Coordinates of C-alpha atoms in Angstrom, one line a residue:
X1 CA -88.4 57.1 -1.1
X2 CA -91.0 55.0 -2.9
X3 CA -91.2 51.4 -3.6
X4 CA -93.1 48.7 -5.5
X5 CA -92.4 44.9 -5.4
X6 CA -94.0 43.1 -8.8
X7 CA -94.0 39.3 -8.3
X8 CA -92.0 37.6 -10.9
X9 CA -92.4 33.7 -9.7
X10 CA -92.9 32.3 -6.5
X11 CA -89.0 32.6 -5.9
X12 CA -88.3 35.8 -7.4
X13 CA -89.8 39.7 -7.4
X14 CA -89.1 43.2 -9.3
X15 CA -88.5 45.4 -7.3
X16 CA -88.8 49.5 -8.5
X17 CA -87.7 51.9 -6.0
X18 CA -87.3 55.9 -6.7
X19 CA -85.6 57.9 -4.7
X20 CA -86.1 61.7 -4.1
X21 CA -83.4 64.3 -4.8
X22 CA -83.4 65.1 -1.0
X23 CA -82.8 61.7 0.0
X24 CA -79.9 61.1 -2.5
X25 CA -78.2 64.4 -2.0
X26 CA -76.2 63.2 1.3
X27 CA -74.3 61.0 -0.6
X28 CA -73.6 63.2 -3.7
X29 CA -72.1 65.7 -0.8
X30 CA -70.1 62.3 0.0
X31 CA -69.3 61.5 -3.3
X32 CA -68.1 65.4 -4.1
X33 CA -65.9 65.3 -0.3
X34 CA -64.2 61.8 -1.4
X35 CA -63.3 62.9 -5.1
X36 CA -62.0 66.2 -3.8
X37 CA -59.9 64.4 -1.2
X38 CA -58.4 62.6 -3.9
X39 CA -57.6 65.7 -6.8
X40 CA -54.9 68.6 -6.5
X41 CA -56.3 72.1 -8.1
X42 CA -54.2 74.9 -7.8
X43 CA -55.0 78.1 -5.2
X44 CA -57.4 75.1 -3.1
X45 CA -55.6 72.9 -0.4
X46 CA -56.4 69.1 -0.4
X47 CA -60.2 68.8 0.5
X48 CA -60.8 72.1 0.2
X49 CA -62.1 72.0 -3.3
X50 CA -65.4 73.8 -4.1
X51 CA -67.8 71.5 -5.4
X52 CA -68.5 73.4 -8.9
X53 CA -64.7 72.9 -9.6
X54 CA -65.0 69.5 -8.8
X55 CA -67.6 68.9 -11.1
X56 CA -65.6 70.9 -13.8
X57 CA -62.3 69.0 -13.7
X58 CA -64.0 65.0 -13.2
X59 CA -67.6 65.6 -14.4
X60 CA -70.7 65.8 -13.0
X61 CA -71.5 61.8 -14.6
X62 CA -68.4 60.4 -12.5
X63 CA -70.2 62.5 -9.1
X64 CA -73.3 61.1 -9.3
X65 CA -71.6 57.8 -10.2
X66 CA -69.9 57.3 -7.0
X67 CA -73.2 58.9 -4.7
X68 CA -74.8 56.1 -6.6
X69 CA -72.6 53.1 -6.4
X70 CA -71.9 54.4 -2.6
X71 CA -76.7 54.9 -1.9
X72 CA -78.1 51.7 -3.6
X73 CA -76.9 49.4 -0.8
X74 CA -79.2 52.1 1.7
X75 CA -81.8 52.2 -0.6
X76 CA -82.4 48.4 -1.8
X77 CA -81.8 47.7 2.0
X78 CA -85.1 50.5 2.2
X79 CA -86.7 49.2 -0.4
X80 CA -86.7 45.4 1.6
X81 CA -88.0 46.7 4.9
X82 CA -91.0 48.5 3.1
X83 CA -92.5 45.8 0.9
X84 CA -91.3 42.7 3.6
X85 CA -89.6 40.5 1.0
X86 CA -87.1 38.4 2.2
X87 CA -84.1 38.2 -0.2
X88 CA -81.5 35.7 -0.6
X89 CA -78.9 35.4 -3.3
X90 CA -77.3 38.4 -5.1
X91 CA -80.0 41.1 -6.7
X92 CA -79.5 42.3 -10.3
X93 CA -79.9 46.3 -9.9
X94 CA -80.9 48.3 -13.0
X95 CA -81.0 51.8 -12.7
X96 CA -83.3 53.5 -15.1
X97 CA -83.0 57.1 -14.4
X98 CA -79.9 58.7 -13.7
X99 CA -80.2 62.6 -11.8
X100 CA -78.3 64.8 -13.8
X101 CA -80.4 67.8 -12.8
X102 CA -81.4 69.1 -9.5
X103 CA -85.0 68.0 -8.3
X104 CA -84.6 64.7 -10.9
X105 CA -85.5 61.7 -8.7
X106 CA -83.1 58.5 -8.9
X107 CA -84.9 55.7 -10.4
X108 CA -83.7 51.9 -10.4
X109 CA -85.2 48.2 -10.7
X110 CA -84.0 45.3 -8.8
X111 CA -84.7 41.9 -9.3
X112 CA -83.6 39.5 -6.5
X113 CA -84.3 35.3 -5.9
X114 CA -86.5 35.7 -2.4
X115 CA -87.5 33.1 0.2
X116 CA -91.0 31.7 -0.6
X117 CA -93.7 31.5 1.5
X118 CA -94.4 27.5 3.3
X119 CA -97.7 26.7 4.4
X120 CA -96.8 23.9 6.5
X121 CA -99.3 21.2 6.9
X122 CA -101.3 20.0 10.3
X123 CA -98.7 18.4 12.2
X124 CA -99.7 18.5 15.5
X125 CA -100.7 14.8 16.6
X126 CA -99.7 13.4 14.0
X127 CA -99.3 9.0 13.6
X128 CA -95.6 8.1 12.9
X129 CA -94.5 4.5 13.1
X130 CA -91.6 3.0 13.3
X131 CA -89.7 -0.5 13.5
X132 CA -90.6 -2.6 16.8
X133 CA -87.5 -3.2 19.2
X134 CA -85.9 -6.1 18.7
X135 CA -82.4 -6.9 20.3
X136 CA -81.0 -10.2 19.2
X137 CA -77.9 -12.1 20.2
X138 CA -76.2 -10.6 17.0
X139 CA -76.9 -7.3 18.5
X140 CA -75.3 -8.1 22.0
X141 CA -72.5 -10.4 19.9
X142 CA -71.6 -6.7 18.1
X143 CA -71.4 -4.9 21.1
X144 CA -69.0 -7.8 22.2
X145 CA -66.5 -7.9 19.5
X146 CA -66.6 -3.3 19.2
X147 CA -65.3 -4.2 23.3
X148 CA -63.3 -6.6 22.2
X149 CA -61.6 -5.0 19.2
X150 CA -60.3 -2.2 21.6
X151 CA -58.5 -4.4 23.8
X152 CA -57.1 -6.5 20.7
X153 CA -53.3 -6.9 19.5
X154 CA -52.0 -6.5 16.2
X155 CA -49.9 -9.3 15.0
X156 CA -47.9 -9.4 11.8
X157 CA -48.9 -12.2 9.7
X158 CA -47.0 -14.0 6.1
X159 CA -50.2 -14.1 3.9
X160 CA -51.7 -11.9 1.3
X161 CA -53.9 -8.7 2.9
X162 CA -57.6 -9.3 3.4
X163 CA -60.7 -7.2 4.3
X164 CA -60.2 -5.7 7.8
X165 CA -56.5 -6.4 8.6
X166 CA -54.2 -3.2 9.5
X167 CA -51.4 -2.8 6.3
X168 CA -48.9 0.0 6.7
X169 CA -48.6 1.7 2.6
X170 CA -47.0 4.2 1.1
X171 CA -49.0 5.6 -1.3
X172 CA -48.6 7.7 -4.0
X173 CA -50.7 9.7 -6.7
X174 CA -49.7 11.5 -9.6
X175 CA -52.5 13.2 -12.6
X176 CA -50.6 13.1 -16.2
X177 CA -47.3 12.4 -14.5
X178 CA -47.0 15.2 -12.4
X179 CA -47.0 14.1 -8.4
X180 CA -49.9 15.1 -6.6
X181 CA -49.1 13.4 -3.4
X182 CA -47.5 11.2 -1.6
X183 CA -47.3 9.4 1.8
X184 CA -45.2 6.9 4.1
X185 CA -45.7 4.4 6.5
X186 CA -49.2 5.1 6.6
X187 CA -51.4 2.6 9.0
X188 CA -54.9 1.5 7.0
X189 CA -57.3 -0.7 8.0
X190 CA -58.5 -2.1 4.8
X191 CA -62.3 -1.6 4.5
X192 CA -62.5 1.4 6.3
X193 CA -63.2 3.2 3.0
X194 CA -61.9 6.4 4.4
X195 CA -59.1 6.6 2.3
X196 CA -59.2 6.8 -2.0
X197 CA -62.1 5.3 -3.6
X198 CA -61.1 2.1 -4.9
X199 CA -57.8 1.5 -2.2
X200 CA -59.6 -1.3 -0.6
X201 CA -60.1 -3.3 -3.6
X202 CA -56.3 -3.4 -4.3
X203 CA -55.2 -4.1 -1.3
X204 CA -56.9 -7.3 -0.7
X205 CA -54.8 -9.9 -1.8
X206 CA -51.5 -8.2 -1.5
X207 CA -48.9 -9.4 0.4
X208 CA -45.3 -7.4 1.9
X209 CA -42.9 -5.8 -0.2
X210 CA -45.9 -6.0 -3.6
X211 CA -47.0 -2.9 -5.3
X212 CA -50.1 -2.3 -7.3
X213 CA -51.4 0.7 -9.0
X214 CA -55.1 2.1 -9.4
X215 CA -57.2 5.1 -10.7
X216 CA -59.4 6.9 -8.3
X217 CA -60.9 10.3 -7.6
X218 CA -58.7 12.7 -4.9
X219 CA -61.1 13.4 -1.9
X220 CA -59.2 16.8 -1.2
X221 CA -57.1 19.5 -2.0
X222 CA -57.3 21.5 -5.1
X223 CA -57.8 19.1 -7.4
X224 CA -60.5 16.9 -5.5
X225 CA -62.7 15.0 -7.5
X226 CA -60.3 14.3 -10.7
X227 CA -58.9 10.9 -11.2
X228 CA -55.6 10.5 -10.8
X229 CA -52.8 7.6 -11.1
X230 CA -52.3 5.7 -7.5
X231 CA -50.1 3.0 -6.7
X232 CA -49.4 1.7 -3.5
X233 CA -46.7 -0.8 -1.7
X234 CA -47.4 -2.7 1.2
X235 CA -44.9 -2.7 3.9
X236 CA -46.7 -4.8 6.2
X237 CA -49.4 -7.1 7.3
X238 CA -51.2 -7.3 10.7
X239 CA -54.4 -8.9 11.6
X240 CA -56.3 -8.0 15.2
X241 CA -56.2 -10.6 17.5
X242 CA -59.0 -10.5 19.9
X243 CA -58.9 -11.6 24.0
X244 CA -61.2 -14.5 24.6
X245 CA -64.4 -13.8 27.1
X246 CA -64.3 -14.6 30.2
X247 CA -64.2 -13.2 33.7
X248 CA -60.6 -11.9 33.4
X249 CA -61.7 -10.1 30.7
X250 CA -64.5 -8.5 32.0
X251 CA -62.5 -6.9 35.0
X252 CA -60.5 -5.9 32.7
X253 CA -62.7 -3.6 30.2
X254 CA -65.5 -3.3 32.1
X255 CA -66.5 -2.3 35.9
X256 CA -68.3 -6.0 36.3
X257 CA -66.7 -9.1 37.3
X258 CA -67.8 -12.2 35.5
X259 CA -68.6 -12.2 31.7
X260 CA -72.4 -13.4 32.3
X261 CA -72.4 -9.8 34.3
X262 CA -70.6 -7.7 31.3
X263 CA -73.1 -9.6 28.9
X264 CA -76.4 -8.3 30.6
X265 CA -74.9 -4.8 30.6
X266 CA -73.9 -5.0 26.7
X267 CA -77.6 -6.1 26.2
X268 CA -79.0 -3.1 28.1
X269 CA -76.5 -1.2 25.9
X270 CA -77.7 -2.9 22.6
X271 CA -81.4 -2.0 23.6
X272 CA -80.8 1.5 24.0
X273 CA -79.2 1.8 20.9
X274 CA -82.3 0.1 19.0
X275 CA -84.7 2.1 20.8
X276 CA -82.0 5.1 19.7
X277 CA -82.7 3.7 16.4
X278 CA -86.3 4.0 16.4
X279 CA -86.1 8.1 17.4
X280 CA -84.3 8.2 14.3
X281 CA -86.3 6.7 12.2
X282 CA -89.3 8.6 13.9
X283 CA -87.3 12.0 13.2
X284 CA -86.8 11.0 9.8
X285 CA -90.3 10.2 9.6
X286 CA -91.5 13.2 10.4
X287 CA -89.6 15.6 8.4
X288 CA -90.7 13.1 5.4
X289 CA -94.0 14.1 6.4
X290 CA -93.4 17.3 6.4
X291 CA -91.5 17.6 2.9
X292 CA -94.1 15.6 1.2
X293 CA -97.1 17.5 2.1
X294 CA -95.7 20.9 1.7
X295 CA -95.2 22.3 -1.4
X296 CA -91.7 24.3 -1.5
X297 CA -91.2 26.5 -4.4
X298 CA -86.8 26.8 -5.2
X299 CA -85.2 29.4 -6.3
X300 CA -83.7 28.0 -9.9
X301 CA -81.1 30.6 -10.2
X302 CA -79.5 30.0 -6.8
X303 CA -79.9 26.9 -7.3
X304 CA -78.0 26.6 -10.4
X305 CA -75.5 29.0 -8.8
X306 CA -75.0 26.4 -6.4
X307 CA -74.0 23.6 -8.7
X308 CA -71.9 25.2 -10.8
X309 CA -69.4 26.5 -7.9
X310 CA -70.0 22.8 -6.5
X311 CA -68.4 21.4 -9.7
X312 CA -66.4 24.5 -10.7
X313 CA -64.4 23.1 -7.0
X314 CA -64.7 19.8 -8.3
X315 CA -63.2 20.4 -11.5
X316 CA -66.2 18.8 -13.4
X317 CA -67.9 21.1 -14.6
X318 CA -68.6 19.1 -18.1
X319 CA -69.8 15.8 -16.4
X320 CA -73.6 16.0 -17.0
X321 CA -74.4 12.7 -14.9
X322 CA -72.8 14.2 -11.9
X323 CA -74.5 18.0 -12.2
X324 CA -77.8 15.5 -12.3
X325 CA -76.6 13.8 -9.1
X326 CA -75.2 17.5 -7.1
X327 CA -78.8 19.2 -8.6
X328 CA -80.8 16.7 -7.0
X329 CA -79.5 17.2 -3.8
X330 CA -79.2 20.9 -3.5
X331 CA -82.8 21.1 -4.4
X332 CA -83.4 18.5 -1.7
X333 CA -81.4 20.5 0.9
X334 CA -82.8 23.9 -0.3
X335 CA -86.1 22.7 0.6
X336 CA -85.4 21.2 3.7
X337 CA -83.9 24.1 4.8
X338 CA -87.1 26.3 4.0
X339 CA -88.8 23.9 5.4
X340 CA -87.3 23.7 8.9
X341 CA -86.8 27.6 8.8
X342 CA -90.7 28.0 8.2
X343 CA -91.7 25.3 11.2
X344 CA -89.1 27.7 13.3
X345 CA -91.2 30.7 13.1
X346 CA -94.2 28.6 13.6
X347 CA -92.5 27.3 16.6
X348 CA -91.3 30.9 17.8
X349 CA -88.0 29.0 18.1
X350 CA -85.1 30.8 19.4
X351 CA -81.5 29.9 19.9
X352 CA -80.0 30.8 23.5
X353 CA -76.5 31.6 23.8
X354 CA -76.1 28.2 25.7
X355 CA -77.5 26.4 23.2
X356 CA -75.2 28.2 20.3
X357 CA -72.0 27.0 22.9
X358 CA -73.0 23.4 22.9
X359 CA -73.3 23.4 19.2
X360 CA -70.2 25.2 18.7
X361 CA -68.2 23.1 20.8
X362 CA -69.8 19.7 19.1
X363 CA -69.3 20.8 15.6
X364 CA -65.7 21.8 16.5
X365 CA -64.9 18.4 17.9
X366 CA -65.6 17.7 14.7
X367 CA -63.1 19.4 12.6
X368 CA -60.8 19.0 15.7
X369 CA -60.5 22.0 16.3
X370 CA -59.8 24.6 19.8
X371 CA -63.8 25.5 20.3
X372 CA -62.0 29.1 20.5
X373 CA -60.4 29.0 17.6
X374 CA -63.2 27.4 15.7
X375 CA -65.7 30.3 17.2
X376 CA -62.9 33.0 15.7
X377 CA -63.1 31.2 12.6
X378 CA -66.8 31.1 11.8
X379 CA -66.9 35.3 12.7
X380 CA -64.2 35.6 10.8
X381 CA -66.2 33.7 7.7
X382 CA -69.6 35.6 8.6
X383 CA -70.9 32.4 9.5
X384 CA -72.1 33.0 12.5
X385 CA -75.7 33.7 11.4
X386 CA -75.8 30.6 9.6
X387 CA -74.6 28.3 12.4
X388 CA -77.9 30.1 14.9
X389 CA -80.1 29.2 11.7
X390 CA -79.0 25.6 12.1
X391 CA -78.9 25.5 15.9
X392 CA -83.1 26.9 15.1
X393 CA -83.9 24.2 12.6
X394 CA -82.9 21.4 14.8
X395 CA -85.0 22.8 17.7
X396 CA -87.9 23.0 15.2
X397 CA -87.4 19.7 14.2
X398 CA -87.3 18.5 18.0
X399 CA -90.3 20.5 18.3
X400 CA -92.3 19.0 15.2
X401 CA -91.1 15.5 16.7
X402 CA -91.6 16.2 20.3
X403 CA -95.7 16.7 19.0
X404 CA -95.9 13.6 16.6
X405 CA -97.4 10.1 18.4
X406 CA -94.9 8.2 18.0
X407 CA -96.3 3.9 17.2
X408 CA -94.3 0.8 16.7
X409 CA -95.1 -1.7 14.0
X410 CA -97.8 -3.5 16.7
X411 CA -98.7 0.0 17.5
X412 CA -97.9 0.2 21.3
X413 CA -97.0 4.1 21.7
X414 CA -93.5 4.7 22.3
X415 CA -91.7 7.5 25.0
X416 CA -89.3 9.6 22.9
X417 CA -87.8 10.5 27.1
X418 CA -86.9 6.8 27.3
X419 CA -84.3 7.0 24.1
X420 CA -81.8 8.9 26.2
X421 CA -81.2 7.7 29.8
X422 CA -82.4 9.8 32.3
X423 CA -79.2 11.7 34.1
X424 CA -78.3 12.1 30.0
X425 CA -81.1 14.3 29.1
X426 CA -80.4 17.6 27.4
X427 CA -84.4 18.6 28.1
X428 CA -85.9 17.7 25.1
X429 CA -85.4 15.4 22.1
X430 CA -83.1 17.8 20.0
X431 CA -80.6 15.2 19.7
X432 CA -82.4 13.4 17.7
X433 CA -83.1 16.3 15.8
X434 CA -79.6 16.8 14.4
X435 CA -79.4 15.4 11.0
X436 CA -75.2 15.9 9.3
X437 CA -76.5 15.4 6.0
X438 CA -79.0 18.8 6.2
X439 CA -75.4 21.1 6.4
X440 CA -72.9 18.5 4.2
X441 CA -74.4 18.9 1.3
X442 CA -75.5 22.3 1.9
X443 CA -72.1 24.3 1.9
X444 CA -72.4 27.6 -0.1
X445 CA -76.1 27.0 -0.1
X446 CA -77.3 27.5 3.7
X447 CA -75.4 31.5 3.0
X448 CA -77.4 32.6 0.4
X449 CA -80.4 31.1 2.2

């Protein structure tokens, strides 16, 4: 078998691949067993069939169909390992010469979105800063009133709702009066904005027993994205009452026994989350650095591929000024995802089984889901490959980070080991590599990559 790779872009080749009548005669012999496995000719048992009859009765066209349909897989696979293109997305295969004869060869093209090459730029060394570490009374205050909140007490109240009481609804939502959903009894905290778009605005200023209705987008099911008809009733209003701060309190929710001792603990809290703050600005930083001195060519037909099942599952297919907003941020995920992929194999990165576990089980506390079940789930998907290629960017992304000198504003170097507390360590600053927003808006897109 020969074959030829033509560059078409930067993001795309031609591929030309003919194969010898030796090499394809395997799978006519296939072809001719599996079409005489499925015909009855008298005087021949099942499978028994000489091949010349078999010809006779479906035609020689249909044989070298099937050999055909059943070989290119082999042969484009073939064609891949010879000229070292990586492929991604779904090829286009023409075949330009058919053999009808023995000794013809079979000819066909195939042209295919690849990954492009990255020439990643010097970033060994290289001068990141950040925000200085700051920790304020406000900060230590927040840390206070998160303790606090947990040991509150809801208490029903006769006014109208406002922004962070707890209202039990029901809710109900209905698109051209046909009922989409509907709920009972449900416990909201208003603000919380993790409910329908816009459910926050009309509950504030409703009291018990009112009703109020409101458009908004569904966040799931089959018809996420369209607007539909809501309305809501309150059935009740509770505010949080929080316990005052004083030594009783601080036995009580913490291991320390006076509140001046549970407020220099909340402080050493309040610093570690700063100085957690500044390794994520510094990751963020550095894979800005990165992007914006590397130039990524994108695939445009995955790419568009990619937006169009987006808002095919959306249902919104027509709305221009959202296609702008979901193009945008493919490409931007597309290229980080080249990106981190290329630093990988500059890194040598690989992903230990270990290391695969402790992702698993994270990302299936997420879903809340059995880590067994969620394991089952991603074979079952073929996304196991997928979930080691995201496992490999964050490690390249630790890596890139662990090499960077790291400054505040004043430029006093900061220790990426002092952001998580020694006896916490996972070995290396990978934690900080772990960015949600690199696989959210990536679904669909991280496969064909």
């Amino acid at each position: 078998m020969k074959s030829a790779v033509e560059n078409l872009s930067p993001t795309r080749v031609k591929l030309t691949v003919e194969v010898p009548s030796e090499e394809l005669q395997p799978h006519v012999d296939a072809a001719l067993k599996s079409i005489g496995s499925q015909i009855q000719v008298p005087g021949f048992r099942a499978g028994k069939v000489p091949a010349r009859i078999i010809e006779q009765r479906v035609g020689k066209g249909a044989v070298i169909q099937e050999a055909v349909n059943e070989a290119l897989p082999e042969f484009f696979g073939k064609a891949v390992d010879e000229t070292g293109v990586e492929p991604i997305g779904q090829p286009e295969v023409d075949i330009t010469e058919v053999p009808m004869t023995d000794g013809e060869e079979l000819k066909f093209t195939v042209e295919v979105d690849v990954r492009p090459e990255v020439t990643l730029p010097d970033y060994d060394g290289v001068e990141i800063s950040v925000d200085n570490l700051e920790v304020t009374d406000e900060d230590v205050e927040a840390k206070l009133t998160e303790l606090r909140e947990r040991f509150g007490t809801l208490v029903g109240v006769d006014r109208a709702a406002a922004t962070g009481d707890f209202v039990s609804i029901d809710l109900k939502a209905t698109i051209d009066g046909e009922d989409v959903d509907a709920v009972e009894g449900v416990s909201y905290e208003i603000g919380s904005g993790n409910m329908l778009e816009g459910l926050d605005d009309a509950l504030v200023g409703m009291s018990t027993g009112e009703t109020k209705d409101f458009s908004a987008p569904l966040a799931g099911g089959d018809k996420a994205g369209q607007s539909a008809d809501c309305t809501v009733t309150v059935q009740s209003v509770k505010e949080r009452e929080l316990p005052e701060v004083d030594d009783d309190f601080a036995q009580m929710a913490s291991e320390f026994d006076t509140a001046d001792e549970l407020r220099a603990d909340l402080a050493k809290q309040a610093e570690q989350s700063k100085k957690f703050e500044q390794g994520i600005q510094a990751r963020d930083k550095v894979l800005d650095h990165l992007l914006s001195n590397t130039e990524i060519p994108l695939p445009e037909g995955i790419i568009e591929a990619e937006v169009n099942q987006h808002l095919e599952q959306e249902g919104r297919l027509e709305d221009d000024e959202h296609r702008a907003e979901v193009d945008e941020s493919t490409r931007s995920t597309l290229k980080t995802q080249f990106l981190l992929d290329a630093l990988a194999k500059a890194e040598e990165i690989e992903v230990g089984q270990p290391e695969l576990v402790e992702y698993l089980i994270m990302q299936s506390q997420q879903y809340g889901m059995d880590p067994n079940q969620f394991a089952q789930l991603l074979d079952q998907q073929g996304q196991v490959e997928s979930m080691v290629s995201e496992v490999a960017r964050r490690k390249a992304l630790a890596a890139a980070l662990d090499k960077a000198k790291i400054v505040d504003a004043d430029g006093n170097a900061i220790n990426l080991d002092d952001i998580v507390p020694e006896g916490e360590r996972t070995g290396d600053v990978e934690e900080l590599a772990d960015d949600e927003a690199e696989t959210a808006e990536a679904e669909g897109t991280d496969e064909q990559a």
